[in-house]
Amino acid sequence: MESGGYPVCVTCGIQFAGPEPPPQCPVCEDDRQYVRWSGQQWTTLERLREDHRNEIQEEEPGLHSIRTEPSFGIGQRAFLVQTPAGNLLWDCITLLDDATREAILDLGGVRAIAISHPHYYSTK
Ligand SMILES: [Zn+2]
């Protein structure tokens, strides 16, 4: 199964190995997060690609932000930091699509990824 069909938690945006979702989302079950009042809900990367897209914005020379519209999960945003030694992706977001992949390649690709906390493990 292609990972685009793996379950993604709607509340935190983390993708899990598929094809079936875990009984609960361990990120949302943690005391520092929450399960929404309507209960645990799942989507997939394939479904996200149907009605969401990423906005890539130059914040300043050498620094671009990447966020999903409409907002998804906790509104995660990533930063692409361009350096002479290669680009650093600071955090990840759930939605990865062809347009984003091409835009990042046009900016020089990604040499390394840093993840600040569990909400940014997102998708593969
Ligand atoms: Zn979750």
Short mmCIF file of N, CA and C and ligand atoms in Angstrom, two decimals:
data_model
loop_
_atom_site.label_atom_id
_atom_site.label_comp_id
_atom_site.label_asym_id
_atom_site.label_seq_id
_atom_site.Cartn_x
_atom_site.Cartn_y
_atom_site.Cartn_z
N MET A 1 0.84 -1.19 0.00
CA MET A 1 0.00 0.00 0.00
C MET A 1 0.88 1.24 0.00
N GLU A 2 0.60 2.16 -0.90
CA GLU A 2 1.32 3.42 -0.94
C GLU A 2 0.98 4.20 0.33
N SER A 3 1.96 4.91 0.91
CA SER A 3 1.75 5.55 2.20
C SER A 3 0.66 6.63 2.16
N GLY A 4 0.27 7.11 0.97
CA GLY A 4 -0.79 8.10 0.87
C GLY A 4 -2.12 7.60 1.40
N GLY A 5 -2.28 6.28 1.51
CA GLY A 5 -3.50 5.71 2.03
C GLY A 5 -3.44 5.38 3.51
N TYR A 6 -2.30 5.63 4.16
CA TYR A 6 -2.15 5.33 5.58
C TYR A 6 -2.97 6.32 6.41
N PRO A 7 -3.42 5.89 7.59
CA PRO A 7 -4.26 6.77 8.42
C PRO A 7 -3.50 7.98 8.96
N VAL A 8 -4.17 9.13 8.92
CA VAL A 8 -3.65 10.39 9.46
C VAL A 8 -4.65 10.88 10.50
N CYS A 9 -4.18 11.18 11.71
CA CYS A 9 -5.05 11.72 12.76
C CYS A 9 -5.47 13.15 12.37
N VAL A 10 -6.77 13.40 12.37
CA VAL A 10 -7.29 14.71 11.96
C VAL A 10 -6.91 15.79 12.97
N THR A 11 -6.82 15.43 14.25
CA THR A 11 -6.57 16.44 15.28
C THR A 11 -5.11 16.90 15.31
N CYS A 12 -4.17 15.95 15.23
CA CYS A 12 -2.76 16.35 15.35
C CYS A 12 -2.00 16.27 14.03
N GLY A 13 -2.54 15.59 13.03
CA GLY A 13 -1.90 15.55 11.72
C GLY A 13 -0.81 14.50 11.58
N ILE A 14 -0.69 13.58 12.53
CA ILE A 14 0.35 12.56 12.45
C ILE A 14 -0.16 11.36 11.65
N GLN A 15 0.70 10.85 10.76
CA GLN A 15 0.36 9.68 9.97
C GLN A 15 0.92 8.42 10.66
N PHE A 16 0.13 7.34 10.59
CA PHE A 16 0.54 6.07 11.18
C PHE A 16 0.66 5.02 10.08
N ALA A 17 1.45 3.98 10.37
CA ALA A 17 1.60 2.89 9.41
C ALA A 17 0.24 2.24 9.20
N GLY A 18 -0.08 1.91 7.98
CA GLY A 18 -1.39 1.37 7.65
C GLY A 18 -1.38 -0.12 7.48
N PRO A 19 -2.48 -0.64 6.96
CA PRO A 19 -3.60 0.15 6.45
C PRO A 19 -4.61 0.55 7.52
N GLU A 20 -4.67 -0.14 8.66
CA GLU A 20 -5.68 0.19 9.67
C GLU A 20 -5.08 1.15 10.70
N PRO A 21 -5.87 2.14 11.17
CA PRO A 21 -5.36 3.06 12.19
C PRO A 21 -5.23 2.35 13.54
N PRO A 22 -4.37 2.88 14.42
CA PRO A 22 -4.29 2.31 15.78
C PRO A 22 -5.60 2.59 16.51
N PRO A 23 -5.84 1.91 17.65
CA PRO A 23 -7.09 2.13 18.40
C PRO A 23 -7.24 3.59 18.83
N GLN A 24 -6.16 4.21 19.24
CA GLN A 24 -6.17 5.63 19.59
C GLN A 24 -4.91 6.26 19.03
N CYS A 25 -4.92 7.60 18.96
CA CYS A 25 -3.71 8.32 18.55
C CYS A 25 -2.88 8.60 19.80
N PRO A 26 -1.67 8.04 19.92
CA PRO A 26 -0.87 8.26 21.14
C PRO A 26 -0.45 9.71 21.35
N VAL A 27 -0.36 10.51 20.30
CA VAL A 27 -0.03 11.93 20.46
C VAL A 27 -1.21 12.65 21.10
N CYS A 28 -2.42 12.38 20.58
CA CYS A 28 -3.61 13.06 21.13
C CYS A 28 -4.00 12.54 22.51
N GLU A 29 -3.65 11.28 22.82
CA GLU A 29 -3.95 10.71 24.13
C GLU A 29 -3.02 11.27 25.21
N ASP A 30 -1.91 11.88 24.81
CA ASP A 30 -0.97 12.44 25.78
C ASP A 30 -1.63 13.62 26.50
N ASP A 31 -1.26 13.83 27.77
CA ASP A 31 -1.87 14.90 28.57
C ASP A 31 -1.66 16.28 27.95
N ARG A 32 -0.62 16.44 27.15
CA ARG A 32 -0.33 17.76 26.56
C ARG A 32 -1.15 18.05 25.31
N GLN A 33 -1.91 17.07 24.81
CA GLN A 33 -2.75 17.25 23.63
C GLN A 33 -4.18 16.93 24.06
N TYR A 34 -5.05 16.67 23.13
CA TYR A 34 -6.44 16.38 23.47
C TYR A 34 -7.05 15.56 22.35
N VAL A 35 -8.09 14.82 22.68
CA VAL A 35 -8.93 14.18 21.67
C VAL A 35 -10.15 15.07 21.51
N ARG A 36 -10.50 15.40 20.26
CA ARG A 36 -11.62 16.33 20.05
C ARG A 36 -12.91 15.75 20.61
N TRP A 37 -13.85 16.64 20.95
CA TRP A 37 -15.10 16.23 21.59
C TRP A 37 -15.83 15.19 20.74
N SER A 38 -15.73 15.29 19.44
CA SER A 38 -16.43 14.34 18.57
C SER A 38 -15.71 13.00 18.47
N GLY A 39 -14.57 12.86 19.18
CA GLY A 39 -13.86 11.59 19.20
C GLY A 39 -12.76 11.52 18.16
N GLN A 40 -12.05 10.41 18.20
CA GLN A 40 -10.94 10.20 17.29
C GLN A 40 -11.42 10.14 15.84
N GLN A 41 -10.78 10.91 14.96
CA GLN A 41 -11.13 10.88 13.55
C GLN A 41 -9.86 10.72 12.73
N TRP A 42 -10.02 10.02 11.60
CA TRP A 42 -8.87 9.72 10.74
C TRP A 42 -9.16 10.19 9.32
N THR A 43 -8.11 10.56 8.63
CA THR A 43 -8.19 10.81 7.20
C THR A 43 -6.97 10.14 6.57
N THR A 44 -6.67 10.46 5.33
CA THR A 44 -5.47 9.94 4.68
C THR A 44 -4.80 11.09 3.92
N LEU A 45 -3.56 10.88 3.57
CA LEU A 45 -2.84 11.88 2.77
C LEU A 45 -3.53 12.05 1.41
N GLU A 46 -4.01 10.96 0.85
CA GLU A 46 -4.71 11.04 -0.44
C GLU A 46 -5.93 11.96 -0.34
N ARG A 47 -6.70 11.85 0.73
CA ARG A 47 -7.89 12.70 0.89
C ARG A 47 -7.48 14.15 1.14
N LEU A 48 -6.40 14.36 1.91
CA LEU A 48 -5.93 15.73 2.15
C LEU A 48 -5.54 16.41 0.85
N ARG A 49 -4.93 15.66 -0.05
CA ARG A 49 -4.49 16.23 -1.32
C ARG A 49 -5.67 16.70 -2.17
N GLU A 50 -6.87 16.19 -1.91
CA GLU A 50 -8.04 16.56 -2.70
C GLU A 50 -8.53 17.97 -2.41
N ASP A 51 -8.42 18.42 -1.14
CA ASP A 51 -9.02 19.72 -0.82
C ASP A 51 -8.11 20.63 0.01
N HIS A 52 -6.83 20.32 0.07
CA HIS A 52 -5.87 21.18 0.75
C HIS A 52 -4.69 21.43 -0.18
N ARG A 53 -4.01 22.52 0.04
CA ARG A 53 -2.77 22.79 -0.69
C ARG A 53 -1.83 23.55 0.23
N ASN A 54 -0.57 23.60 -0.16
CA ASN A 54 0.41 24.29 0.68
C ASN A 54 0.74 25.66 0.12
N GLU A 55 0.89 26.61 1.02
CA GLU A 55 1.34 27.95 0.66
C GLU A 55 2.80 28.06 1.05
N ILE A 56 3.63 28.41 0.08
CA ILE A 56 5.06 28.60 0.35
C ILE A 56 5.35 30.08 0.19
N GLN A 57 5.85 30.69 1.26
CA GLN A 57 6.03 32.14 1.29
C GLN A 57 7.45 32.48 1.70
N GLU A 58 8.06 33.41 0.97
CA GLU A 58 9.38 33.88 1.37
C GLU A 58 9.22 34.85 2.54
N GLU A 59 9.77 34.48 3.69
CA GLU A 59 9.68 35.32 4.89
C GLU A 59 10.78 36.38 4.87
N GLU A 60 11.95 35.99 4.39
CA GLU A 60 13.09 36.88 4.21
C GLU A 60 14.05 36.12 3.31
N PRO A 61 15.06 36.78 2.76
CA PRO A 61 15.97 36.05 1.87
C PRO A 61 16.55 34.82 2.57
N GLY A 62 16.41 33.67 1.92
CA GLY A 62 16.95 32.43 2.47
C GLY A 62 16.04 31.72 3.44
N LEU A 63 14.83 32.24 3.66
CA LEU A 63 13.90 31.62 4.62
C LEU A 63 12.49 31.60 4.04
N HIS A 64 11.95 30.41 3.84
CA HIS A 64 10.58 30.26 3.34
C HIS A 64 9.75 29.50 4.37
N SER A 65 8.50 29.90 4.52
CA SER A 65 7.57 29.15 5.36
C SER A 65 6.67 28.31 4.46
N ILE A 66 6.23 27.17 4.98
CA ILE A 66 5.34 26.28 4.25
C ILE A 66 4.19 25.93 5.20
N ARG A 67 2.97 26.27 4.82
CA ARG A 67 1.81 25.92 5.65
C ARG A 67 0.67 25.46 4.76
N THR A 68 -0.21 24.68 5.33
CA THR A 68 -1.32 24.08 4.60
C THR A 68 -2.56 24.94 4.72
N GLU A 69 -3.26 25.11 3.60
CA GLU A 69 -4.53 25.84 3.55
C GLU A 69 -5.61 24.97 2.94
N PRO A 70 -6.83 24.90 3.48
CA PRO A 70 -7.13 25.43 4.81
C PRO A 70 -6.31 24.73 5.88
N SER A 71 -6.23 25.37 7.03
CA SER A 71 -5.40 24.85 8.12
C SER A 71 -5.79 23.42 8.46
N PHE A 72 -4.78 22.61 8.80
CA PHE A 72 -5.01 21.21 9.14
C PHE A 72 -4.21 20.87 10.39
N GLY A 73 -4.71 19.90 11.17
CA GLY A 73 -4.02 19.49 12.40
C GLY A 73 -4.00 20.64 13.38
N ILE A 74 -2.83 20.96 13.90
CA ILE A 74 -2.71 22.10 14.82
C ILE A 74 -2.21 23.33 14.07
N GLY A 75 -2.35 23.32 12.75
CA GLY A 75 -1.88 24.46 11.96
C GLY A 75 -0.36 24.47 11.83
N GLN A 76 0.22 23.28 11.75
CA GLN A 76 1.67 23.18 11.64
C GLN A 76 2.20 24.01 10.47
N ARG A 77 3.39 24.52 10.65
CA ARG A 77 4.08 25.16 9.54
C ARG A 77 5.55 24.75 9.61
N ALA A 78 6.14 24.66 8.42
CA ALA A 78 7.55 24.30 8.33
C ALA A 78 8.32 25.48 7.79
N PHE A 79 9.62 25.46 7.99
CA PHE A 79 10.49 26.48 7.41
C PHE A 79 11.58 25.80 6.59
N LEU A 80 11.86 26.33 5.42
CA LEU A 80 12.99 25.89 4.62
C LEU A 80 14.06 26.97 4.74
N VAL A 81 15.19 26.60 5.33
CA VAL A 81 16.29 27.52 5.54
C VAL A 81 17.37 27.21 4.50
N GLN A 82 17.62 28.16 3.62
CA GLN A 82 18.63 27.96 2.57
C GLN A 82 20.00 28.39 3.09
N THR A 83 20.97 27.50 2.98
CA THR A 83 22.34 27.83 3.40
C THR A 83 23.31 27.37 2.31
N PRO A 84 24.51 27.92 2.30
CA PRO A 84 25.51 27.48 1.31
C PRO A 84 25.86 26.00 1.47
N ALA A 85 25.67 25.44 2.65
CA ALA A 85 25.99 24.03 2.89
C ALA A 85 24.82 23.10 2.55
N GLY A 86 23.72 23.66 2.08
CA GLY A 86 22.53 22.86 1.78
C GLY A 86 21.36 23.36 2.60
N ASN A 87 20.17 22.96 2.21
CA ASN A 87 18.96 23.48 2.86
C ASN A 87 18.54 22.63 4.05
N LEU A 88 18.03 23.30 5.05
CA LEU A 88 17.50 22.65 6.25
C LEU A 88 15.98 22.83 6.26
N LEU A 89 15.27 21.75 6.42
CA LEU A 89 13.82 21.82 6.63
C LEU A 89 13.58 21.78 8.12
N TRP A 90 13.09 22.89 8.68
CA TRP A 90 12.82 22.96 10.11
C TRP A 90 11.35 22.61 10.31
N ASP A 91 11.10 21.43 10.82
CA ASP A 91 9.77 20.87 11.02
C ASP A 91 9.16 20.41 9.70
N CYS A 92 8.15 19.59 9.81
CA CYS A 92 7.46 19.04 8.64
C CYS A 92 5.97 19.32 8.79
N ILE A 93 5.25 19.24 7.69
CA ILE A 93 3.80 19.35 7.74
C ILE A 93 3.21 18.09 7.14
N THR A 94 1.93 17.87 7.39
CA THR A 94 1.32 16.61 6.98
C THR A 94 1.19 16.50 5.46
N LEU A 95 0.75 17.57 4.81
CA LEU A 95 0.47 17.49 3.38
C LEU A 95 1.75 17.57 2.56
N LEU A 96 2.04 16.50 1.85
CA LEU A 96 3.13 16.51 0.88
C LEU A 96 2.51 16.17 -0.47
N ASP A 97 2.66 17.09 -1.42
CA ASP A 97 2.10 16.85 -2.76
C ASP A 97 3.14 17.23 -3.82
N ASP A 98 2.80 16.97 -5.07
CA ASP A 98 3.76 17.20 -6.15
C ASP A 98 4.15 18.68 -6.26
N ALA A 99 3.18 19.59 -6.08
CA ALA A 99 3.47 21.02 -6.19
C ALA A 99 4.49 21.44 -5.13
N THR A 100 4.33 20.93 -3.92
CA THR A 100 5.26 21.27 -2.84
C THR A 100 6.63 20.68 -3.11
N ARG A 101 6.65 19.42 -3.55
CA ARG A 101 7.92 18.76 -3.86
C ARG A 101 8.68 19.56 -4.93
N GLU A 102 7.98 19.98 -5.98
CA GLU A 102 8.63 20.73 -7.06
C GLU A 102 9.11 22.10 -6.57
N ALA A 103 8.31 22.77 -5.75
CA ALA A 103 8.70 24.09 -5.24
C ALA A 103 9.95 23.98 -4.37
N ILE A 104 10.02 22.95 -3.54
CA ILE A 104 11.18 22.77 -2.67
C ILE A 104 12.41 22.41 -3.50
N LEU A 105 12.23 21.60 -4.51
CA LEU A 105 13.36 21.27 -5.39
C LEU A 105 13.87 22.53 -6.09
N ASP A 106 12.94 23.41 -6.53
CA ASP A 106 13.33 24.66 -7.16
C ASP A 106 14.13 25.55 -6.21
N LEU A 107 13.88 25.42 -4.91
CA LEU A 107 14.59 26.22 -3.91
C LEU A 107 15.89 25.55 -3.47
N GLY A 108 16.20 24.39 -4.06
CA GLY A 108 17.47 23.74 -3.76
C GLY A 108 17.35 22.42 -3.02
N GLY A 109 16.13 21.96 -2.78
CA GLY A 109 15.93 20.67 -2.13
C GLY A 109 16.16 20.74 -0.63
N VAL A 110 16.27 19.57 -0.01
CA VAL A 110 16.44 19.46 1.44
C VAL A 110 17.66 18.58 1.72
N ARG A 111 18.59 19.10 2.51
CA ARG A 111 19.76 18.32 2.90
C ARG A 111 19.56 17.67 4.27
N ALA A 112 18.84 18.36 5.15
CA ALA A 112 18.63 17.84 6.51
C ALA A 112 17.27 18.29 7.01
N ILE A 113 16.71 17.53 7.96
CA ILE A 113 15.42 17.86 8.57
C ILE A 113 15.60 17.91 10.08
N ALA A 114 15.09 18.96 10.71
CA ALA A 114 15.06 19.05 12.17
C ALA A 114 13.59 19.10 12.59
N ILE A 115 13.26 18.34 13.63
CA ILE A 115 11.87 18.27 14.08
C ILE A 115 11.81 18.72 15.53
N SER A 116 10.99 19.76 15.81
CA SER A 116 11.01 20.36 17.13
C SER A 116 10.17 19.61 18.15
N HIS A 117 9.07 18.96 17.74
CA HIS A 117 8.28 18.17 18.67
C HIS A 117 7.34 17.23 17.91
N PRO A 118 6.65 16.32 18.63
CA PRO A 118 5.96 15.21 17.95
C PRO A 118 4.95 15.60 16.88
N HIS A 119 4.33 16.76 16.97
CA HIS A 119 3.34 17.13 15.95
C HIS A 119 3.97 17.27 14.57
N TYR A 120 5.28 17.32 14.51
CA TYR A 120 5.93 17.58 13.23
C TYR A 120 6.51 16.33 12.59
N TYR A 121 6.23 15.15 13.15
CA TYR A 121 6.69 13.92 12.49
C TYR A 121 5.85 13.68 11.24
N SER A 122 4.61 14.10 11.24
CA SER A 122 3.69 14.15 10.10
C SER A 122 3.70 12.91 9.22
N THR A 123 3.92 13.07 7.92
CA THR A 123 3.75 11.95 6.98
C THR A 123 5.08 11.53 6.37
N LYS A 124 5.08 10.35 5.73
CA LYS A 124 6.27 9.92 4.99
C LYS A 124 5.96 9.83 3.52
ZN ZN B 1 -3.54 12.67 16.99
#
